[in-house]
Amino acid sequence: MKVLVLGSGQLAQMMYLAAAPLGVEVKAVDVTDNSIVNPIDKQLYDHDLAIAIDDADAITVEFEHIPEPLLDLVHQSGKLYPNIQAILTGADRVREKQLLDAKGVANCQHIVIREHAQIAEVIPTLGERVIFKSSRDGYDGYGQWRMSSASDLEELEVIFAGLDLAKLPLIAEKMVAFDREISVIGARDKNGHVRLFDIAENLHYQGQLHVSIAPATDVSELIKQKAEDIFTSIAEGLEYVGVLAVELFQTGEELLVNEIAPRVHNSGHWTQDGAETCQFEQHIRAVLDFPLGSTTTYSVTAMVNIIGCTSFSRDLIAIEGCNLHWYGKTLRDKRKMGHINVVADSYQALASKLDTLMACLPSEYFPMLPGEIKRLKAIV
Ligand code: ATP
Ligand code: MG
């Protein structure tokens, strides 16, 4: 069978690798010119988009910011999973907030800013600590501006003056003093069955995911239940088919949804080495209407992103339970180049493997690791 993926980056690449053992061929669409490429070596196929659409059993996306004419065209084929509304909702923070509010799912207090005059409402409504987020096209913290005190607003207003807010509204979101960030990732199949992976704990640096630990430490039954309820309510609300990721802020026993991603997600990469079925295979299974796989977790896994760096010791693959996943991309500042999954029997064993790993890495690119190693070591 064949799956066509809109987008030809690392997520399409990892779908290709996970689908091959099932006898499923994955081709990718380079959305910059609609050419059809092999997701691994990016070699062009000699057929065009129309033929690739015709040829595919299912069509999916590796990211939500797909040009709308292309998304519409693919939608017309009747083969698109998740459906177009789900993708558009994940791509637009205004729609996303509307969905969460309609479903009664708690999310960060916010204002949708559609005209400049509304900026005056921000501080009286949300306070001085606010994140402004572009409603579309943001990722990895791009398209975001932080205000820490009222004095920052003047400078920000200069930036916002250059934006067409009627066309591209901003979301002003109250900065949440959460205890930690977690994500719940799972799949929903065409019959509405849902299977969730263990919750991952996510460490960000400057708005970008650096490390995920799964299963997250200290997840109470209540939090587990709340995360599951949130996931199900969003997935059902969107009549979702495929893998869906929900990013959450946890404060005590409370959860707020930060955002949703209608696709496989960076904080689910640990499943490649730490779960019986990885998120990429699970997504392929869901969109092709195959039975979903077991999401049982083997032990504990750390996923460490390699960001903006290519110089590290390849000896890291000698560490037992340590696997490198390299994307083959050209180096750019802050670009995700690959990731490392480290699997261990316990959090303590994981900490000790991460210590060994740290010695293979240039520390300036891995600012979150030392603190996390210390934290894991202290777990009894
Ligand atoms: P990504 O694509 O990596 O998920 P993004 O650009 O879509 O990122 P968000 O997930 O909205 O953006 O924000 C990135 C990070 O910024 C969050 O993971 C969190 O660490 C921080 N952040 C975002 N919103 C808030 C908030 N309201 N309060 C506190 N921190 C926040
Ligand atoms: Mg995010």
Short mmCIF file of C-alpha atoms and ligand atoms in Angstrom, two decimals:
data_model
loop_
_atom_site.label_atom_id
_atom_site.label_comp_id
_atom_site.label_asym_id
_atom_site.label_seq_id
_atom_site.Cartn_x
_atom_site.Cartn_y
_atom_site.Cartn_z
CA MET A 1 0.00 0.00 0.00
CA LYS A 2 1.04 3.61 -0.43
CA VAL A 3 0.88 6.68 1.78
CA LEU A 4 1.57 10.17 0.47
CA VAL A 5 2.84 12.69 3.04
CA LEU A 6 2.52 16.44 2.53
CA GLY A 7 5.90 17.73 3.66
CA SER A 8 9.30 16.12 3.09
CA GLY A 9 11.21 16.71 6.31
CA GLN A 10 12.31 14.41 9.11
CA LEU A 11 8.80 13.41 10.15
CA ALA A 12 8.06 12.09 6.64
CA GLN A 13 11.45 10.38 6.73
CA MET A 14 10.63 8.64 10.00
CA MET A 15 7.19 7.63 8.70
CA TYR A 16 8.91 6.06 5.70
CA LEU A 17 11.25 4.07 7.94
CA ALA A 18 8.42 2.88 10.19
CA ALA A 19 6.09 2.00 7.32
CA ALA A 20 8.56 -0.08 5.29
CA PRO A 21 8.36 -3.21 7.50
CA LEU A 22 4.57 -3.18 7.08
CA GLY A 23 5.05 -3.30 3.33
CA VAL A 24 3.83 0.28 3.02
CA GLU A 25 5.60 2.71 0.72
CA VAL A 26 5.74 6.36 1.78
CA LYS A 27 6.31 9.16 -0.72
CA ALA A 28 6.51 12.83 0.18
CA VAL A 29 5.36 16.05 -1.41
CA ASP A 30 7.85 18.90 -1.25
CA VAL A 31 5.26 21.62 -0.56
CA THR A 32 7.50 24.37 -1.96
CA ASP A 33 6.99 23.12 -5.52
CA ASN A 34 4.62 20.13 -5.21
CA SER A 35 7.27 17.74 -6.51
CA ILE A 36 7.15 14.13 -5.34
CA VAL A 37 10.25 12.96 -3.52
CA ASN A 38 11.60 10.01 -1.63
CA PRO A 39 11.55 11.13 2.04
CA ILE A 40 15.00 9.64 2.75
CA ASP A 41 17.26 10.74 -0.09
CA LYS A 42 14.91 13.43 -1.50
CA GLN A 43 15.33 11.97 -5.01
CA LEU A 44 12.58 13.14 -7.34
CA TYR A 45 10.06 10.66 -8.66
CA ASP A 46 9.20 11.07 -12.30
CA HIS A 47 5.49 11.47 -11.71
CA ASP A 48 3.56 14.55 -10.73
CA LEU A 49 1.27 15.38 -7.82
CA ALA A 50 -1.94 14.32 -9.60
CA ILE A 51 -0.57 10.84 -10.22
CA ALA A 52 0.80 10.55 -6.68
CA ILE A 53 -2.61 11.49 -5.24
CA ASP A 54 -4.31 8.97 -7.50
CA ASP A 55 -1.80 6.29 -6.58
CA ALA A 56 -2.01 6.74 -2.80
CA ASP A 57 -4.21 4.69 -0.49
CA ALA A 58 -4.07 7.43 2.12
CA ILE A 59 -2.66 10.95 2.28
CA THR A 60 -1.45 12.66 5.42
CA VAL A 61 0.67 15.59 6.63
CA GLU A 62 3.93 15.93 8.51
CA PHE A 63 3.20 19.51 9.50
CA GLU A 64 0.11 21.66 9.74
CA HIS A 65 1.22 24.73 7.80
CA ILE A 66 0.38 23.34 4.37
CA PRO A 67 -0.47 25.85 1.60
CA GLU A 68 -4.27 25.86 1.46
CA PRO A 69 -4.65 25.22 -2.30
CA LEU A 70 -2.62 22.01 -1.87
CA LEU A 71 -4.57 21.00 1.22
CA ASP A 72 -7.86 21.64 -0.60
CA LEU A 73 -6.77 19.61 -3.60
CA VAL A 74 -5.80 16.68 -1.42
CA HIS A 75 -9.00 17.00 0.61
CA GLN A 76 -10.99 16.60 -2.64
CA SER A 77 -9.41 13.17 -3.12
CA GLY A 78 -11.24 11.85 -0.04
CA LYS A 79 -8.01 10.22 1.15
CA LEU A 80 -6.79 12.85 3.61
CA TYR A 81 -6.28 11.79 7.26
CA PRO A 82 -6.55 13.55 9.63
CA ASN A 83 -9.35 15.51 7.96
CA ILE A 84 -8.87 19.03 6.63
CA GLN A 85 -10.72 20.68 9.54
CA ALA A 86 -8.41 19.00 12.05
CA ILE A 87 -5.33 20.17 10.14
CA LEU A 88 -6.65 23.72 9.78
CA THR A 89 -7.46 23.79 13.50
CA GLY A 90 -3.92 22.74 14.41
CA ALA A 91 -2.54 25.35 12.01
CA ASP A 92 -4.44 28.29 13.42
CA ARG A 93 -4.33 29.25 17.08
CA VAL A 94 -7.62 31.14 16.82
CA ARG A 95 -9.47 28.03 15.61
CA GLU A 96 -7.59 25.94 18.14
CA LYS A 97 -8.71 28.11 21.06
CA GLN A 98 -12.28 28.11 19.70
CA LEU A 99 -12.28 24.31 19.64
CA LEU A 100 -10.86 24.04 23.17
CA ASP A 101 -13.36 26.55 24.53
CA ALA A 102 -16.25 24.84 22.72
CA LYS A 103 -15.26 21.49 24.21
CA GLY A 104 -14.75 23.00 27.67
CA VAL A 105 -11.06 22.05 27.66
CA ALA A 106 -9.03 24.32 29.95
CA ASN A 107 -6.39 26.38 28.14
CA CYS A 108 -4.34 29.51 28.83
CA GLN A 109 -6.27 32.71 29.39
CA HIS A 110 -6.00 34.75 26.20
CA ILE A 111 -7.27 37.52 23.96
CA VAL A 112 -7.50 37.30 20.18
CA ILE A 113 -6.06 40.55 18.81
CA ARG A 114 -7.56 41.44 15.45
CA GLU A 115 -6.84 45.18 15.53
CA HIS A 116 -4.14 47.37 17.05
CA ALA A 117 -6.50 49.15 19.46
CA GLN A 118 -6.99 45.86 21.33
CA ILE A 119 -3.37 45.85 22.49
CA ALA A 120 -4.45 48.37 25.15
CA GLU A 121 -6.68 45.64 26.69
CA VAL A 122 -3.83 43.21 27.17
CA ILE A 123 -2.30 44.39 30.46
CA PRO A 124 -5.63 45.17 32.19
CA THR A 125 -6.97 41.72 31.22
CA LEU A 126 -3.94 39.42 31.37
CA GLY A 127 -1.38 41.27 33.48
CA GLU A 128 2.18 42.22 32.50
CA ARG A 129 3.58 38.74 31.84
CA VAL A 130 2.21 37.79 28.46
CA ILE A 131 3.25 35.83 25.37
CA PHE A 132 2.07 37.14 22.03
CA LYS A 133 1.78 34.40 19.44
CA SER A 134 1.17 34.71 15.75
CA SER A 135 -2.05 32.81 15.03
CA ARG A 136 -0.50 30.93 12.10
CA ASP A 137 2.88 29.68 10.85
CA GLY A 138 4.67 29.61 14.22
CA TYR A 139 6.84 26.70 15.32
CA ASP A 140 9.70 26.06 17.75
CA GLY A 141 8.98 29.38 19.43
CA TYR A 142 9.21 31.36 16.17
CA GLY A 143 6.41 33.90 15.70
CA GLN A 144 6.31 34.61 19.45
CA TRP A 145 7.10 37.69 21.48
CA ARG A 146 7.37 37.75 25.24
CA MET A 147 6.44 40.61 27.54
CA SER A 148 7.88 40.39 31.06
CA SER A 149 6.79 43.80 32.25
CA ALA A 150 4.75 46.75 31.01
CA SER A 151 7.94 48.50 29.90
CA ASP A 152 8.43 45.90 27.12
CA LEU A 153 5.18 46.85 25.46
CA GLU A 154 6.43 49.99 23.73
CA GLU A 155 9.07 48.04 21.81
CA LEU A 156 6.62 45.28 20.98
CA GLU A 157 4.08 47.74 19.65
CA VAL A 158 6.63 48.87 17.06
CA ILE A 159 6.87 45.26 15.85
CA PHE A 160 3.10 44.74 15.95
CA ALA A 161 2.54 47.98 13.99
CA GLY A 162 4.10 46.19 11.02
CA LEU A 163 1.63 43.29 11.20
CA ASP A 164 -1.68 43.01 9.36
CA LEU A 165 -3.74 41.89 12.35
CA ALA A 166 -7.02 41.69 10.42
CA LYS A 167 -5.42 39.09 8.17
CA LEU A 168 -3.18 37.39 10.71
CA PRO A 169 -4.45 37.97 14.25
CA LEU A 170 -2.24 37.63 17.29
CA ILE A 171 -3.09 35.66 20.39
CA ALA A 172 -2.05 37.35 23.61
CA GLU A 173 -1.69 34.63 26.21
CA LYS A 174 -1.15 34.99 29.92
CA MET A 175 2.24 33.57 30.90
CA VAL A 176 1.54 30.51 33.02
CA ALA A 177 3.78 29.68 36.00
CA PHE A 178 3.41 25.96 35.43
CA ASP A 179 5.27 23.24 37.34
CA ARG A 180 6.18 21.42 34.17
CA GLU A 181 5.29 20.70 30.55
CA ILE A 182 3.96 17.32 29.52
CA SER A 183 2.38 15.95 26.37
CA VAL A 184 -0.12 13.26 25.64
CA ILE A 185 0.21 11.59 22.27
CA GLY A 186 -2.07 8.96 20.89
CA ALA A 187 -3.89 7.69 17.88
CA ARG A 188 -7.55 7.46 16.98
CA ASP A 189 -8.60 5.02 14.29
CA LYS A 190 -11.47 5.20 11.83
CA ASN A 191 -13.78 3.35 14.24
CA GLY A 192 -13.07 5.84 17.01
CA HIS A 193 -10.77 3.59 19.05
CA VAL A 194 -8.12 5.55 20.90
CA ARG A 195 -4.71 4.32 22.08
CA LEU A 196 -2.44 6.60 24.04
CA PHE A 197 1.27 6.43 24.68
CA ASP A 198 2.61 7.11 28.14
CA ILE A 199 2.77 10.79 29.00
CA ALA A 200 6.08 12.48 28.21
CA GLU A 201 7.69 15.24 30.23
CA ASN A 202 9.15 17.97 28.04
CA LEU A 203 11.97 20.39 28.70
CA HIS A 204 12.11 23.50 26.56
CA TYR A 205 14.85 26.06 26.16
CA GLN A 206 14.08 29.39 24.54
CA GLY A 207 10.72 28.09 23.29
CA GLN A 208 12.21 24.97 21.69
CA LEU A 209 11.91 21.36 22.84
CA HIS A 210 15.28 20.01 23.95
CA VAL A 211 14.59 16.89 26.02
CA SER A 212 11.63 14.56 26.61
CA ILE A 213 11.47 11.92 29.31
CA ALA A 214 8.93 9.13 29.03
CA PRO A 215 7.10 8.01 30.99
CA ALA A 216 7.05 11.34 32.82
CA THR A 217 7.99 10.97 36.48
CA ASP A 218 5.30 11.20 39.17
CA VAL A 219 2.19 11.09 37.04
CA SER A 220 -0.79 10.70 39.38
CA GLU A 221 -3.84 8.68 38.36
CA LEU A 222 -5.80 11.93 38.35
CA ILE A 223 -3.42 13.61 35.89
CA LYS A 224 -3.41 10.51 33.71
CA GLN A 225 -7.22 10.51 33.65
CA LYS A 226 -7.41 14.23 32.94
CA ALA A 227 -4.89 13.96 30.10
CA GLU A 228 -6.80 11.05 28.61
CA ASP A 229 -10.12 12.91 28.87
CA ILE A 230 -8.61 16.00 27.23
CA PHE A 231 -7.13 13.92 24.42
CA THR A 232 -10.37 12.05 23.78
CA SER A 233 -12.48 15.15 23.86
CA ILE A 234 -10.24 16.91 21.29
CA ALA A 235 -9.84 13.83 19.07
CA GLU A 236 -13.57 13.14 19.06
CA GLY A 237 -14.38 16.80 18.55
CA LEU A 238 -12.23 16.80 15.41
CA GLU A 239 -13.35 13.34 14.22
CA TYR A 240 -9.66 12.73 14.18
CA VAL A 241 -7.91 9.83 12.45
CA GLY A 242 -4.15 9.39 12.97
CA VAL A 243 -1.66 10.42 15.63
CA LEU A 244 -2.47 13.59 17.53
CA ALA A 245 -0.30 15.39 20.07
CA VAL A 246 -1.57 17.59 22.89
CA GLU A 247 0.94 19.80 24.70
CA LEU A 248 -0.04 20.51 28.30
CA PHE A 249 1.05 22.72 31.17
CA GLN A 250 0.78 21.00 34.56
CA THR A 251 0.38 22.97 37.77
CA GLY A 252 -0.29 20.77 40.79
CA GLU A 253 -3.09 18.47 39.69
CA GLU A 254 -4.36 20.91 37.05
CA LEU A 255 -3.79 20.71 33.30
CA LEU A 256 -4.03 23.48 30.74
CA VAL A 257 -3.73 22.77 27.03
CA ASN A 258 -0.92 24.79 25.47
CA GLU A 259 -1.47 23.67 21.89
CA ILE A 260 -2.35 20.71 19.75
CA ALA A 261 -0.42 19.27 16.81
CA PRO A 262 -2.42 17.31 14.21
CA ARG A 263 0.50 14.99 13.46
CA VAL A 264 3.33 12.97 14.88
CA HIS A 265 5.27 15.10 17.33
CA ASN A 266 8.83 15.69 18.51
CA SER A 267 7.87 14.78 22.09
CA GLY A 268 6.79 11.36 20.76
CA HIS A 269 10.10 10.44 19.13
CA TRP A 270 11.02 8.41 22.24
CA THR A 271 8.47 5.79 21.10
CA GLN A 272 10.89 4.69 18.33
CA ASP A 273 13.01 2.95 20.93
CA GLY A 274 10.86 2.97 24.06
CA ALA A 275 7.43 1.66 23.03
CA GLU A 276 6.17 -1.45 21.30
CA THR A 277 4.78 0.52 18.40
CA CYS A 278 6.33 3.87 17.54
CA GLN A 279 4.20 6.93 16.82
CA PHE A 280 5.19 6.87 13.14
CA GLU A 281 4.02 3.30 12.62
CA GLN A 282 0.90 4.00 14.66
CA HIS A 283 0.06 6.95 12.41
CA ILE A 284 0.53 4.87 9.28
CA ARG A 285 -1.65 2.13 10.76
CA ALA A 286 -4.41 4.60 11.64
CA VAL A 287 -4.54 6.37 8.27
CA LEU A 288 -4.56 3.05 6.38
CA ASP A 289 -7.23 1.59 8.67
CA PHE A 290 -4.91 -1.15 9.94
CA PRO A 291 -5.37 -2.25 13.58
CA LEU A 292 -3.57 0.06 16.00
CA GLY A 293 -0.46 -1.35 17.67
CA SER A 294 0.35 -1.85 21.34
CA THR A 295 1.58 1.31 23.03
CA THR A 296 3.20 -0.53 25.92
CA THR A 297 6.35 1.16 27.17
CA TYR A 298 9.47 -1.01 27.60
CA SER A 299 11.23 0.97 30.32
CA VAL A 300 12.24 4.63 30.53
CA THR A 301 13.48 6.69 27.63
CA ALA A 302 15.09 10.08 27.21
CA MET A 303 14.85 11.80 23.85
CA VAL A 304 17.55 14.42 23.38
CA ASN A 305 17.25 16.79 20.43
CA ILE A 306 20.42 17.71 18.53
CA ILE A 307 19.84 21.35 17.71
CA GLY A 308 22.05 23.57 15.53
CA CYS A 309 25.03 21.26 15.89
CA THR A 310 26.74 18.49 13.91
CA SER A 311 29.94 18.12 15.90
CA PHE A 312 29.60 15.37 18.49
CA SER A 313 31.32 12.09 19.05
CA ARG A 314 29.75 9.30 17.01
CA ASP A 315 30.97 7.04 19.84
CA LEU A 316 27.74 7.85 21.60
CA ILE A 317 26.16 4.93 19.75
CA ALA A 318 28.44 2.66 21.79
CA ILE A 319 26.42 3.49 24.91
CA GLU A 320 24.05 0.61 25.56
CA GLY A 321 20.44 1.60 24.82
CA CYS A 322 21.55 4.75 22.99
CA ASN A 323 20.27 5.27 19.44
CA LEU A 324 21.02 8.08 17.04
CA HIS A 325 18.33 9.26 14.62
CA TRP A 326 19.90 11.60 12.08
CA TYR A 327 17.82 13.65 9.65
CA GLY A 328 20.45 14.41 7.00
CA LYS A 329 19.68 18.14 6.88
CA THR A 330 21.98 21.08 6.17
CA LEU A 331 23.20 22.76 9.37
CA ARG A 332 21.45 25.95 10.41
CA ASP A 333 21.34 27.81 13.70
CA LYS A 334 18.67 26.30 16.01
CA ARG A 335 17.72 23.71 13.40
CA LYS A 336 16.76 20.26 14.63
CA MET A 337 19.43 18.06 13.06
CA GLY A 338 18.58 14.76 14.70
CA HIS A 339 17.81 13.24 18.06
CA ILE A 340 19.17 10.62 20.41
CA ASN A 341 16.98 8.13 22.26
CA VAL A 342 18.44 6.61 25.40
CA VAL A 343 16.59 3.66 26.92
CA ALA A 344 17.26 2.37 30.44
CA ASP A 345 15.70 0.17 33.13
CA SER A 346 15.20 2.93 35.67
CA TYR A 347 15.45 6.71 35.97
CA GLN A 348 18.75 6.28 37.86
CA ALA A 349 20.20 4.07 35.15
CA LEU A 350 18.96 6.59 32.60
CA ALA A 351 20.73 9.40 34.46
CA SER A 352 23.98 7.49 34.43
CA LYS A 353 23.71 6.77 30.68
CA LEU A 354 22.94 10.44 30.07
CA ASP A 355 26.09 11.31 32.03
CA THR A 356 28.11 9.15 29.64
CA LEU A 357 26.26 10.65 26.69
CA MET A 358 27.00 14.19 27.89
CA ALA A 359 30.72 13.45 27.55
CA CYS A 360 30.18 12.86 23.80
CA LEU A 361 28.30 16.12 23.26
CA PRO A 362 29.35 19.79 23.03
CA SER A 363 27.67 21.03 26.22
CA GLU A 364 26.73 24.48 24.90
CA TYR A 365 24.14 22.90 22.58
CA PHE A 366 22.58 20.80 25.35
CA PRO A 367 21.80 23.31 28.11
CA MET A 368 18.95 21.29 29.64
CA LEU A 369 20.78 18.00 30.11
CA PRO A 370 22.92 18.61 33.24
CA GLY A 371 19.94 19.76 35.33
CA GLU A 372 17.82 16.89 34.11
CA ILE A 373 20.52 14.32 34.90
CA LYS A 374 20.72 15.73 38.42
CA ARG A 375 16.95 15.55 38.83
CA LEU A 376 16.75 11.96 37.58
CA LYS A 377 19.57 10.90 39.89
CA ALA A 378 17.62 12.21 42.86
CA ILE A 379 14.55 10.09 42.11
CA VAL A 380 14.18 7.27 44.61
P1 ATP B 1 6.56 24.08 19.07
O1 ATP B 1 6.35 24.10 17.61
O2 ATP B 1 7.97 23.75 19.46
O3 ATP B 1 5.57 23.27 19.85
P2 ATP B 1 5.45 26.67 19.13
O4 ATP B 1 6.23 27.67 18.40
O5 ATP B 1 4.29 26.06 18.47
O6 ATP B 1 6.41 25.56 19.61
P3 ATP B 1 4.28 26.99 21.78
O7 ATP B 1 4.23 25.53 22.03
O8 ATP B 1 3.02 27.74 21.86
O9 ATP B 1 4.97 27.38 20.43
O10 ATP B 1 5.32 27.65 22.81
C1 ATP B 1 6.65 27.17 22.89
C2 ATP B 1 7.04 27.10 24.36
O11 ATP B 1 6.96 28.40 24.96
C3 ATP B 1 6.14 26.21 25.21
O12 ATP B 1 6.48 24.86 25.10
C4 ATP B 1 6.42 26.81 26.60
O13 ATP B 1 7.67 26.40 27.08
C5 ATP B 1 6.49 28.30 26.30
N1 ATP B 1 5.15 28.89 26.43
C6 ATP B 1 4.23 29.02 25.45
N2 ATP B 1 3.08 29.57 25.91
C7 ATP B 1 3.29 29.81 27.21
C8 ATP B 1 2.47 30.38 28.27
N3 ATP B 1 1.25 30.83 28.03
N4 ATP B 1 3.02 30.46 29.50
C9 ATP B 1 4.29 30.03 29.75
N5 ATP B 1 5.09 29.49 28.80
C10 ATP B 1 4.61 29.38 27.56
MG MG B 2 4.51 23.85 21.26
#
